[in-house]
Amino acid sequence: MSKMKPKLNMAALFLCATTLMTACTPSDEKPESAQAVEKTNLNGPQDAKEVEAFADPLFAEVMKKHNVNGSNFVVVKDGKVLVNKGYGYADKEKKTPVDKNTVFQIGSVTKTFTGLAANQLADQGKINLHEDIQTYLGGMKIPNKTEKKLTMFDLLTYTTGFDFPDIASYYSPEFANKDMPMKQFILDHMPTVVRPPGEAYTYDNFGFLLAGYAIENVSGMPFHQYMDKNVFKPLGMNSTSVRLTPELNNRMAAHYGLAGELVPMDWNAPTDGPQGSIISTGDDMSKYLTMLLQKGKYGDKQLVSEKTAEQMLTYQVVADKSIPQTTVGGFEGYRNELANGQRVAIKGGNVTGHQSLIVVIPEKNTAFSMSYNNETVMMSMDVYEAFMDHYFPETKTLEKPVYVNLDEKDAEKYVGLYQNTRFMFLKSKFSYADGKLQMETGMGKHTFKMITPLLFEDESGNKLAFKKDHRGSIEYFYYNTMEGNHFVSDSQKIHGKQPFSDVAEGSKYKSFIDDLHALDIMGAKSGSRFEPQASMTQREFADVLLRAQGWYGIPWAFDGMKRQLQTGFPSFDPNAIITRQTAAVMIQALKELKPASKVQLSGQTDASAVEAVTALVSQGIIDPDTTVQADGSVDFRSNQPLLRQEAAALLDKAFGHYALPLPIK
């Protein structure tokens, strides 16, 4: 998926994430129609009438369940289009039905088209997938803190190692009818390679933007023109475009929010979005799926070689041999437990008000796609699960794994704090107890038994795979559940950094300071000095607050967090010294905290800050020097300047950054 739209409610952020994201976990309760066909055992879809008999009640049910007004559905089998139809309304207000010619924004499904174009140029010898990508960027340089070159292969497999993989596009109605080139956008927003390319899987929008720019440079024509000439026209995809044309806009499905309400369409910046700007129809997507299943061939056109077409659907990056992650064609393997043992290449796409999904099952020569005018990922996952259970039910009885004893010494290499490589707010803490690993996240706790030294299983049978870095050390893990802070990315171990020269070993603030330093939230104020007793301006605190929140580097979410902060604190004065009560108001604005219990405040707190201070104190978000008095009251020292060491303590506690002793690496 290309983005996640920021919400003021953090629960909604987690619901939509994926992607943003791409891999939220649907409800365990299957649609009734899926339950009704669960026992059906067919050798894939064969007959158009049977597929419609399966799909019609399913879509009626899941569209109602998820407040979706309209959807298309395409099924291709053995080179034939079995079903290509619409359900519901493209525009509910105008009663315009969805049909095979209704236009949808397909979001990050675009990435598979970009992958096709890059592989096409590789087939022609114009791009070497394993050459330094800078070779194809016309002199543009990419900051790289590692000793390993970044390649097109890394871009297409989501393994770039970029620190901020989502600084790839901005979405807003204000970008309508504007032409913003990729080159300047990339130069203005270039991230840095901070992990060795190829080492960790991180859902990566910028990587595909860069791949598109390389295609533009190598081909000598703008990206949208290249795609028109070399992909869309050869496939007969006459209603597909990187850019929104007036004619296609007239057939565009209206955009609706999670509750089914009408929302404005977002436009992309830069204008050409190789990571997510393609628009298409059900009819055109049937041709794309046919080409993929026919090993790169459509009609008399061979878009890529048979070998390349096969590689585009074959997993090149895995967490474990049983846990696929990405292909060199931009496809992914999330929610692999729904694949029922089949090799399935999947890609979802999300923009404001539209959602898409394509699923390719190569060995069964079967594929389907769907697009609908609501941004919930849940409906597409419901349809995916029902489709696989109906046509390709699990035929093997899974053997219960044999667990291996884990002793405390061996557990040391796994234990520690990990941070999601895409969403910095997602963190997991591993500890050891009674021969098992214990994982704690902001969303719950899990216990893991070891199957092999790199593969573990939780209490519900979900697999977790650890991955080694280039030195052979345990550095990453991948856990295919929402509760596991997965979100289609590996999580990386956080290592302690060299301590600050002016923070005493025995300081009660040291663990908080070291934790935020390791997480790149708060660093030195000058040289190697943290200056724990120094005050902060409101701007300085807002910056570290947003970093602690975890949306830093994700423009569409970060901007939403800034707006939320400004809403909660309208009298923001960037150059003023921040007081403790002002910091409390700002933290409350982002976390939407409410008092968890009654608290008696002593000392002086402005009336406008009482609720915020009470909320923080009642939930234990206080620094070590804030104590409960003998009469049960708490003096938050509200009007005193907030010191840097106090800011570290408040932020560490507020945003769940587990204060562990972190090994220095």
XYZ file of C-alpha atoms in Angstrom:
665
model
C 0.000 0.000 0.000
C 1.228 3.429 -0.733
C 0.170 5.260 2.375
C -1.866 5.400 5.522
C -4.095 8.406 6.046
C -3.456 9.956 9.481
C -6.370 10.071 11.876
C -6.859 12.084 15.035
C -7.842 8.909 16.830
C -4.843 6.646 17.402
C -7.009 3.521 17.437
C -8.065 4.357 13.900
C -4.428 4.770 12.942
C -3.708 1.212 14.003
C -6.860 -0.010 12.244
C -5.895 1.565 8.927
C -2.187 0.910 9.172
C -0.698 -0.642 6.315
C 0.705 0.115 4.299
C -0.941 1.606 5.426
C -0.481 -0.469 5.461
C -1.031 -3.382 3.939
C -1.333 -6.120 6.458
C -3.756 -5.365 9.231
C -5.192 -8.503 10.732
C -8.860 -9.050 9.892
C -11.344 -10.381 12.365
C -11.116 -14.114 13.053
C -14.811 -14.357 12.228
C -15.219 -15.322 8.595
C -18.090 -14.032 6.466
C -21.090 -16.363 6.550
C -20.762 -16.923 2.810
C -17.146 -17.995 3.310
C -18.212 -20.413 6.047
C -20.874 -21.836 3.749
C -18.372 -22.716 1.016
C -15.497 -23.638 3.273
C -15.883 -27.360 2.645
C -15.930 -26.968 -1.144
C -12.905 -28.647 -2.734
C -12.504 -27.646 -6.347
C -9.424 -27.602 -8.522
C -9.583 -23.861 -8.752
C -12.222 -21.796 -10.537
C -13.385 -23.470 -13.755
C -16.782 -22.107 -14.685
C -17.909 -18.475 -14.871
C -21.357 -19.214 -13.477
C -19.922 -21.091 -10.517
C -17.505 -18.239 -9.759
C -20.366 -15.750 -9.832
C -22.436 -18.001 -7.598
C -19.544 -17.937 -5.143
C -18.730 -14.225 -5.479
C -22.173 -12.600 -5.585
C -23.282 -13.438 -2.021
C -19.729 -12.972 -0.713
C -19.440 -9.417 -2.028
C -22.950 -8.542 -0.872
C -21.986 -9.618 2.617
C -18.493 -8.150 2.935
C -19.444 -4.841 1.315
C -22.198 -4.402 3.873
C -19.893 -5.482 6.687
C -17.187 -2.950 5.764
C -19.338 0.001 4.566
C -18.110 -0.387 0.992
C -20.307 1.197 -1.665
C -18.794 -0.319 -4.800
C -16.237 -2.874 -5.950
C -15.030 -4.642 -9.051
C -13.904 -8.283 -9.176
C -11.843 -10.036 -11.848
C -10.926 -13.733 -11.979
C -8.549 -15.145 -14.593
C -7.857 -18.863 -15.085
C -5.811 -20.606 -17.814
C -5.712 -17.482 -19.967
C -9.458 -16.926 -19.780
C -11.317 -14.170 -17.956
C -13.993 -16.047 -16.015
C -15.472 -13.062 -14.200
C -15.109 -9.326 -14.751
C -17.949 -7.480 -13.084
C -18.877 -4.758 -10.660
C -20.846 -4.688 -7.431
C -22.637 -1.745 -5.886
C -22.099 1.901 -6.730
C -19.154 3.810 -8.120
C -21.035 6.886 -6.930
C -23.643 6.212 -4.270
C -25.188 9.673 -4.503
C -25.637 9.500 -8.291
C -26.530 5.778 -8.232
C -23.784 5.091 -10.786
C -23.013 1.349 -10.762
C -19.516 -0.123 -10.798
C -18.747 -1.971 -14.040
C -15.645 -3.308 -15.764
C -14.816 0.204 -17.058
C -15.036 2.023 -13.710
C -11.708 3.692 -12.873
C -10.035 3.189 -9.499
C -6.777 4.403 -8.004
C -4.891 1.151 -7.423
C -2.322 2.617 -5.004
C 0.671 0.419 -4.322
C -0.379 -2.237 -6.817
C 1.492 0.288 -8.998
C 4.719 -1.128 -7.568
C 4.265 -4.365 -9.491
C 4.010 -2.372 -12.745
C 7.189 -0.492 -11.843
C 8.813 -3.839 -11.124
C 7.684 -5.081 -14.549
C 9.187 -2.030 -16.284
C 12.520 -2.355 -14.451
C 12.723 -6.059 -15.289
C 11.826 -5.252 -18.887
C 14.866 -2.964 -19.143
C 16.980 -5.615 -17.422
C 15.918 -8.124 -20.096
C 17.103 -5.643 -22.713
C 20.491 -5.287 -21.022
C 19.882 -1.630 -20.196
C 19.739 -2.205 -16.425
C 21.737 -4.667 -14.359
C 19.621 -5.511 -11.323
C 22.770 -6.020 -9.248
C 24.677 -2.904 -10.334
C 24.954 0.183 -8.113
C 21.653 2.031 -8.694
C 23.549 5.340 -8.855
C 24.773 4.177 -12.281
C 21.249 4.810 -13.561
C 20.467 8.090 -11.791
C 22.254 10.602 -14.022
C 24.819 11.640 -11.429
C 22.460 11.712 -8.458
C 24.121 10.444 -5.251
C 22.460 8.504 -2.431
C 23.783 8.944 1.120
C 24.964 5.524 2.307
C 26.369 4.788 5.768
C 27.079 1.153 4.923
C 29.820 -0.482 2.886
C 27.381 -2.202 0.529
C 26.083 -0.720 -2.717
C 22.367 -0.176 -3.266
C 20.977 -1.956 -6.349
C 17.774 -2.130 -8.381
C 17.286 -5.622 -6.955
C 17.229 -4.087 -3.455
C 14.722 -1.441 -4.538
C 12.334 -3.986 -6.046
C 12.543 -6.392 -3.083
C 11.950 -3.772 -0.350
C 15.438 -4.215 1.109
C 17.043 -0.796 0.542
C 18.006 -0.089 4.145
C 16.645 3.476 3.949
C 16.111 5.225 7.279
C 12.889 6.894 6.114
C 11.335 4.643 3.445
C 8.068 6.572 3.268
C 9.367 10.005 2.251
C 8.268 9.193 -1.262
C 5.112 11.137 -1.883
C 2.656 13.633 -0.522
C -1.083 13.341 -1.036
C -3.455 16.274 -1.136
C -6.244 17.720 -3.298
C -4.030 20.812 -3.703
C -1.749 18.903 -6.104
C -4.480 18.569 -8.731
C -3.461 19.685 -12.218
C 0.118 20.416 -11.157
C 3.176 18.883 -12.813
C 5.824 18.117 -10.199
C 8.835 16.177 -11.543
C 10.420 13.271 -9.712
C 14.004 14.553 -9.851
C 13.570 17.638 -7.692
C 11.301 15.813 -5.277
C 13.903 13.069 -4.819
C 16.710 15.578 -4.303
C 14.647 17.448 -1.708
C 13.607 14.311 0.219
C 16.490 11.876 -0.208
C 16.750 9.412 2.701
C 19.969 7.708 3.845
C 20.914 4.036 3.603
C 21.520 3.032 7.227
C 21.276 -0.775 6.975
C 23.233 -2.896 4.499
C 21.017 -3.217 1.408
C 19.506 -6.654 1.014
C 19.629 -7.367 4.747
C 16.184 -6.384 6.061
C 12.677 -6.266 4.608
C 11.057 -2.868 5.025
C 7.966 -1.784 3.147
C 9.479 0.941 1.009
C 7.751 3.639 -0.991
C 10.901 5.653 -1.683
C 12.666 2.628 -3.153
C 10.031 2.321 -5.868
C 10.049 6.061 -6.492
C 13.799 5.788 -7.074
C 13.298 2.744 -9.306
C 10.873 4.776 -11.406
C 13.357 7.598 -11.716
C 16.019 5.118 -12.872
C 13.582 3.823 -15.504
C 13.039 7.408 -16.630
C 16.776 8.076 -16.916
C 17.680 4.844 -18.680
C 14.793 5.016 -21.154
C 15.244 8.705 -21.892
C 11.536 9.441 -21.527
C 9.280 10.522 -18.632
C 8.085 7.617 -16.509
C 4.433 7.984 -17.491
C 5.335 7.977 -21.183
C 7.511 4.901 -20.787
C 4.694 3.031 -19.076
C 2.186 4.066 -21.761
C 4.428 2.958 -24.620
C 6.014 -0.184 -23.199
C 3.479 -1.606 -20.755
C -0.065 -0.272 -21.095
C -0.384 -0.121 -24.905
C 1.169 -3.567 -25.553
C -1.317 -4.994 -23.061
C -4.249 -3.092 -24.530
C -4.741 -1.349 -21.181
C -6.323 1.734 -22.707
C -7.937 2.899 -19.453
C -4.777 2.684 -17.356
C -2.460 5.604 -16.685
C 0.235 6.864 -14.322
C -1.462 10.254 -14.516
C -5.113 11.171 -14.175
C -6.541 12.333 -17.520
C -9.874 14.190 -17.831
C -11.479 11.236 -19.625
C -10.408 8.744 -16.940
C -11.406 11.174 -14.209
C -14.953 11.172 -15.603
C -15.105 7.414 -14.972
C -13.410 7.548 -11.565
C -15.266 5.911 -8.694
C -16.099 8.320 -5.890
C -13.972 8.052 -2.758
C -15.432 7.033 0.596
C -14.086 6.791 4.131
C -14.195 3.903 6.584
C -17.780 4.681 7.580
C -18.897 4.941 3.958
C -18.857 8.741 3.909
C -17.789 10.729 0.838
C -14.195 12.021 1.056
C -12.136 14.153 -1.369
C -9.717 12.490 -3.740
C -6.016 12.951 -3.007
C -3.554 13.780 -5.761
C 0.055 12.667 -5.833
C 3.281 14.662 -5.553
C 5.476 14.073 -7.468
C 2.971 13.786 -10.304
C 4.416 10.511 -11.609
C 4.255 8.079 -8.706
C 6.043 4.788 -9.519
C 5.207 3.743 -5.978
C 1.465 4.358 -6.146
C -0.152 6.673 -8.714
C -1.542 4.299 -11.372
C -5.271 4.267 -12.085
C -6.970 1.380 -13.871
C -10.174 -0.588 -14.460
C -11.287 -4.157 -13.937
C -11.151 -4.777 -17.678
C -7.559 -3.591 -17.923
C -6.471 -5.501 -14.827
C -7.779 -8.714 -16.408
C -5.216 -8.215 -19.201
C -2.416 -7.570 -16.715
C -3.254 -10.728 -14.759
C -3.422 -12.751 -17.977
C 0.073 -11.568 -18.946
C 1.463 -12.501 -15.523
C -0.024 -15.994 -15.704
C 1.209 -16.471 -19.297
C 4.825 -15.859 -18.273
C 5.102 -12.331 -19.605
C 3.166 -12.858 -22.819
C -0.082 -11.221 -23.943
C -1.349 -11.912 -27.434
C 1.707 -11.745 -29.669
C 3.582 -9.438 -27.275
C 6.268 -10.793 -24.902
C 6.693 -7.992 -22.359
C 9.405 -9.769 -20.355
C 11.146 -13.100 -20.835
C 9.563 -16.231 -19.407
C 12.414 -16.550 -16.907
C 11.978 -12.968 -15.745
C 8.203 -13.342 -15.473
C 8.706 -16.385 -13.264
C 11.216 -14.513 -11.069
C 8.739 -11.679 -10.614
C 6.375 -14.127 -8.895
C 9.042 -16.101 -6.994
C 10.054 -15.070 -3.489
C 13.618 -13.794 -3.345
C 13.472 -12.575 0.264
C 12.175 -14.812 3.053
C 12.149 -14.670 6.846
C 12.172 -18.482 6.869
C 11.635 -20.991 4.056
C 8.020 -21.196 5.240
C 7.609 -17.416 5.540
C 7.835 -15.601 2.169
C 8.351 -11.855 2.120
C 9.078 -10.268 -1.270
C 9.724 -10.936 -4.962
C 11.763 -8.941 -7.468
C 8.481 -7.868 -9.043
C 7.204 -5.869 -6.073
C 4.914 -8.651 -4.826
C 4.730 -9.637 -1.163
C 3.802 -12.624 0.980
C 1.956 -11.072 3.899
C -0.953 -13.015 5.413
C 0.674 -16.164 4.052
C -1.343 -18.268 6.495
C -4.342 -17.619 4.230
C -2.552 -19.127 1.215
C -3.407 -22.697 2.339
C -0.008 -24.026 1.362
C -0.033 -22.500 -2.138
C 2.650 -20.206 -3.549
C 0.754 -16.938 -3.732
C 2.123 -13.575 -4.869
C 0.020 -10.769 -3.422
C -0.025 -6.976 -3.558
C -2.379 -4.525 -1.946
C -2.828 -0.844 -2.636
C -4.357 1.930 -0.550
C -5.086 5.596 -1.163
C -7.598 7.856 0.498
C -10.999 6.351 -0.277
C -9.842 3.489 -2.541
C -8.364 0.029 -1.889
C -7.059 -2.636 -4.299
C -5.684 -6.173 -4.172
C -4.192 -8.549 -6.729
C -3.524 -12.221 -5.981
C -1.582 -14.529 -8.311
C -1.355 -18.319 -7.781
C 1.164 -19.402 -10.448
C 1.025 -23.196 -10.034
C -2.766 -23.102 -10.376
C -2.645 -20.634 -13.287
C -5.186 -18.547 -11.393
C -5.343 -14.892 -10.404
C -7.871 -12.353 -9.203
C -7.999 -8.637 -8.585
C -10.404 -6.255 -6.920
C -10.690 -2.520 -6.320
C -13.281 -0.764 -4.194
C -14.125 2.729 -3.021
C -13.258 2.500 0.669
C -9.786 2.455 2.216
C -10.330 -0.461 4.598
C -7.979 -3.375 3.932
C -10.282 -5.723 5.839
C -12.664 -6.428 2.959
C -9.901 -7.465 0.567
C -8.486 -9.839 3.179
C -11.946 -11.345 3.759
C -12.315 -11.988 0.025
C -8.779 -13.406 -0.240
C -9.430 -15.817 2.617
C -12.804 -16.913 1.243
C -11.402 -17.376 -2.281
C -8.527 -19.573 -1.110
C -10.718 -21.637 1.219
C -13.260 -22.210 -1.538
C -10.977 -23.027 -4.461
C -7.732 -24.150 -2.839
C -8.541 -25.504 0.619
C -5.725 -26.800 2.797
C -5.230 -30.467 1.955
C -2.413 -31.376 4.322
C -2.761 -31.869 8.031
C -0.146 -29.680 9.606
C 2.122 -31.576 11.937
C 2.639 -30.111 15.358
C 6.183 -28.750 15.489
C 8.794 -30.274 17.756
C 10.008 -27.641 20.174
C 13.649 -27.292 21.214
C 14.659 -26.282 24.706
C 16.022 -22.750 24.988
C 18.401 -22.116 27.878
C 19.101 -18.747 29.365
C 22.586 -18.457 27.859
C 21.353 -19.146 24.323
C 18.481 -16.718 24.830
C 20.850 -13.805 25.289
C 21.258 -13.325 21.540
C 17.500 -12.765 21.118
C 16.770 -10.716 24.238
C 16.491 -6.960 23.897
C 14.523 -4.093 22.427
C 13.557 -4.099 18.737
C 12.086 -1.330 16.592
C 10.059 -1.740 13.409
C 12.147 -0.614 10.449
C 9.231 1.238 8.866
C 7.140 2.545 11.747
C 9.373 3.761 14.544
C 6.532 3.842 17.063
C 6.292 0.020 16.942
C 8.630 -1.578 19.450
C 8.959 -5.022 20.972
C 10.855 -6.134 24.063
C 12.092 -9.728 24.332
C 13.007 -11.350 27.638
C 13.618 -14.912 28.810
C 11.641 -17.049 31.273
C 11.281 -20.804 31.853
C 12.819 -21.992 28.602
C 10.805 -19.598 26.422
C 11.026 -16.118 24.972
C 8.581 -13.517 26.221
C 7.677 -10.621 23.942
C 5.995 -7.446 25.152
C 4.672 -4.782 22.793
C 2.389 -1.821 23.176
C -0.378 -4.115 21.945
C 0.065 -7.146 24.167
C 2.322 -9.961 25.342
C 3.270 -13.263 23.714
C 5.225 -16.367 24.685
C 7.380 -18.220 22.149
C 8.748 -21.748 22.000
C 11.780 -22.455 19.831
C 11.422 -24.759 16.800
C 14.873 -24.046 15.343
C 17.496 -21.488 16.419
C 15.849 -18.916 14.132
C 12.199 -19.993 14.125
C 9.780 -19.680 17.036
C 6.043 -20.181 17.532
C 3.657 -18.299 19.802
C 0.812 -19.636 21.911
C -1.603 -19.380 18.960
C 0.635 -21.141 16.445
C 1.875 -17.964 14.717
C 5.480 -18.126 13.557
C 8.205 -15.615 14.389
C 11.500 -15.723 12.506
C 14.734 -14.104 13.621
C 17.213 -13.020 10.955
C 20.970 -12.511 11.088
C 22.896 -9.499 9.843
C 26.012 -9.526 7.646
C 28.138 -10.289 10.702
C 26.110 -13.380 11.554
C 24.468 -11.817 14.627
C 20.755 -11.901 15.450
C 19.645 -8.458 14.351
C 16.043 -8.654 13.026
C 12.794 -10.494 13.470
C 9.615 -10.869 11.447
C 6.294 -11.724 13.090
C 3.318 -12.107 10.796
C 0.615 -10.667 13.047
C -0.600 -7.161 13.782
C -0.147 -7.811 17.512
C 3.475 -8.633 16.826
C 4.261 -5.163 15.468
C 4.784 -6.733 12.041
C 3.277 -4.276 9.542
C 5.039 -5.777 6.494
C 8.525 -5.012 7.746
C 11.292 -6.576 9.807
C 12.025 -5.159 13.240
C 15.637 -4.362 14.131
C 17.456 -4.756 17.428
C 18.297 -1.491 19.157
C 21.848 -1.241 20.462
C 23.099 1.218 23.014
C 25.334 4.075 21.921
C 28.366 5.537 23.618
C 27.165 7.263 26.800
C 27.134 11.014 27.168
C 30.111 12.452 29.018
C 27.940 14.557 31.320
C 25.330 11.945 32.375
C 26.502 10.239 35.556
C 26.402 6.437 35.725
C 24.224 6.604 38.823
C 21.799 9.216 37.481
C 18.163 8.222 37.886
C 17.585 9.722 34.438
C 20.340 7.767 32.675
C 18.193 4.851 31.462
C 15.670 7.235 29.895
C 18.365 9.362 28.266
C 20.268 6.334 26.944
C 17.069 4.770 25.616
C 16.011 7.842 23.637
C 19.597 8.297 22.437
C 19.681 4.712 21.121
C 16.364 5.302 19.358
C 17.634 8.540 17.737
C 14.940 10.574 19.477
C 17.139 12.775 21.677
C 20.860 13.158 21.069
C 23.677 15.361 22.259
C 23.074 19.065 22.615
C 26.746 19.824 21.956
C 29.622 17.459 21.207
C 29.313 14.422 23.466
C 27.309 16.331 26.058
C 23.591 15.784 26.621
C 23.300 18.790 29.001
C 20.616 17.181 31.175
C 19.950 20.368 33.152
C 19.414 22.557 30.097
C 15.972 23.899 29.250
C 14.218 23.493 25.879
C 12.185 25.695 23.578
C 8.702 24.659 22.548
C 10.019 23.983 19.031
C 12.807 21.728 20.350
C 10.392 19.756 22.488
C 7.847 19.452 19.673
C 10.549 17.999 17.432
C 11.582 15.274 19.885
C 7.941 14.686 20.820
C 7.057 13.914 17.214
C 10.125 11.706 16.925
C 9.034 9.854 20.046
C 5.538 9.506 18.613
C 7.174 7.568 15.800
C 5.736 9.236 12.707
C 8.883 11.183 11.907
C 9.845 10.618 8.276
C 6.345 9.593 7.159
C 5.067 12.843 5.625
C 1.349 12.096 5.347
C 1.229 10.803 8.925
C 3.717 13.326 10.316
C 1.715 16.248 8.946
C -1.395 14.792 10.584
C 0.389 14.534 13.913
C 1.530 18.158 13.615
C -2.047 19.256 12.950
C -3.232 17.237 15.907
C -0.568 18.830 18.079
C -1.551 22.316 16.950
C -5.223 21.555 17.608
C -4.447 20.464 21.131
C -2.094 23.391 21.728
C -3.163 26.441 19.679
C -0.919 28.914 21.562
C 2.290 27.294 20.318
C 5.276 29.678 20.571
C 8.310 27.978 18.991
C 10.944 30.181 20.636
C 9.486 30.247 24.142
C 11.082 28.120 26.880
C 8.753 25.216 27.452
C 7.293 24.627 30.901
C 6.457 21.252 32.344
C 2.722 21.880 32.097
C 3.026 22.958 28.462
C 4.900 19.716 27.733
C 2.073 17.819 29.432
C -0.505 19.555 27.232
C 1.456 18.675 24.103
C 1.901 15.024 25.113
C -1.797 14.758 25.906
C -2.686 16.266 22.518
C -0.810 13.520 20.654
C -1.697 10.589 22.908
C -5.292 11.736 23.533
C -4.852 10.822 27.195
C -7.634 10.946 29.733
C -7.136 10.783 33.514
C -7.079 7.122 34.566
C -7.903 7.933 38.190
C -8.477 10.878 40.500
C -5.309 12.789 41.301
C -4.914 15.608 43.804
C -2.497 18.169 42.421
C -0.538 20.436 44.743
C 1.426 23.488 43.717
C 0.308 25.781 40.927
C -1.027 24.474 37.613
C -2.834 26.706 35.129
C -6.495 25.801 34.683
C -5.933 25.081 30.983
C -3.326 22.444 31.843
C -4.969 20.700 34.811
C -6.550 17.930 32.734
C -3.311 17.214 30.860
C -1.161 17.149 33.993
C -3.724 14.987 35.784
C -3.825 12.591 32.843
C -0.052 12.156 32.796
C 0.276 11.768 36.560
C -2.623 9.312 36.810
C -0.973 7.069 34.197
C 2.491 7.183 35.705
C 4.003 9.471 33.077
C 6.175 11.396 35.509
C 9.888 11.961 35.961
C 11.863 10.519 38.921
C 11.751 13.797 40.840
C 7.952 13.916 40.858
C 6.732 12.098 43.964
C 3.517 11.483 45.836
C 3.377 13.510 49.044
C 2.327 12.156 52.442
C -1.195 13.519 51.975
C -1.514 11.769 48.607
C -1.052 14.910 46.536
C 1.399 15.326 43.667
C 3.355 18.457 42.813
C 4.121 18.257 39.081
C 6.122 21.509 39.305
C 3.938 22.637 36.439
C 5.240 26.158 35.899
C 8.910 25.285 36.075
C 10.938 25.000 32.845
C 11.159 21.481 31.505
C 14.737 20.217 31.676
C 16.166 17.940 28.987
C 16.553 15.021 31.379
C 12.930 15.407 32.464
C 11.795 15.505 28.844
C 13.619 12.204 28.255
C 11.823 10.572 31.186
C 8.367 11.820 30.185
C 8.746 10.824 26.543
C 10.227 7.428 27.363
C 7.295 6.621 29.622
C 4.626 8.214 27.441
C 5.448 6.370 24.252
C 6.383 2.948 25.525
C 10.094 2.993 24.870
C 11.167 0.239 27.189
C 14.091 1.472 29.290
C 16.375 -1.565 28.995
C 20.124 -1.710 29.566
C 21.125 -1.719 25.896
C 24.416 -3.334 24.806
C 26.747 -1.006 22.939
C 27.574 -2.106 19.380
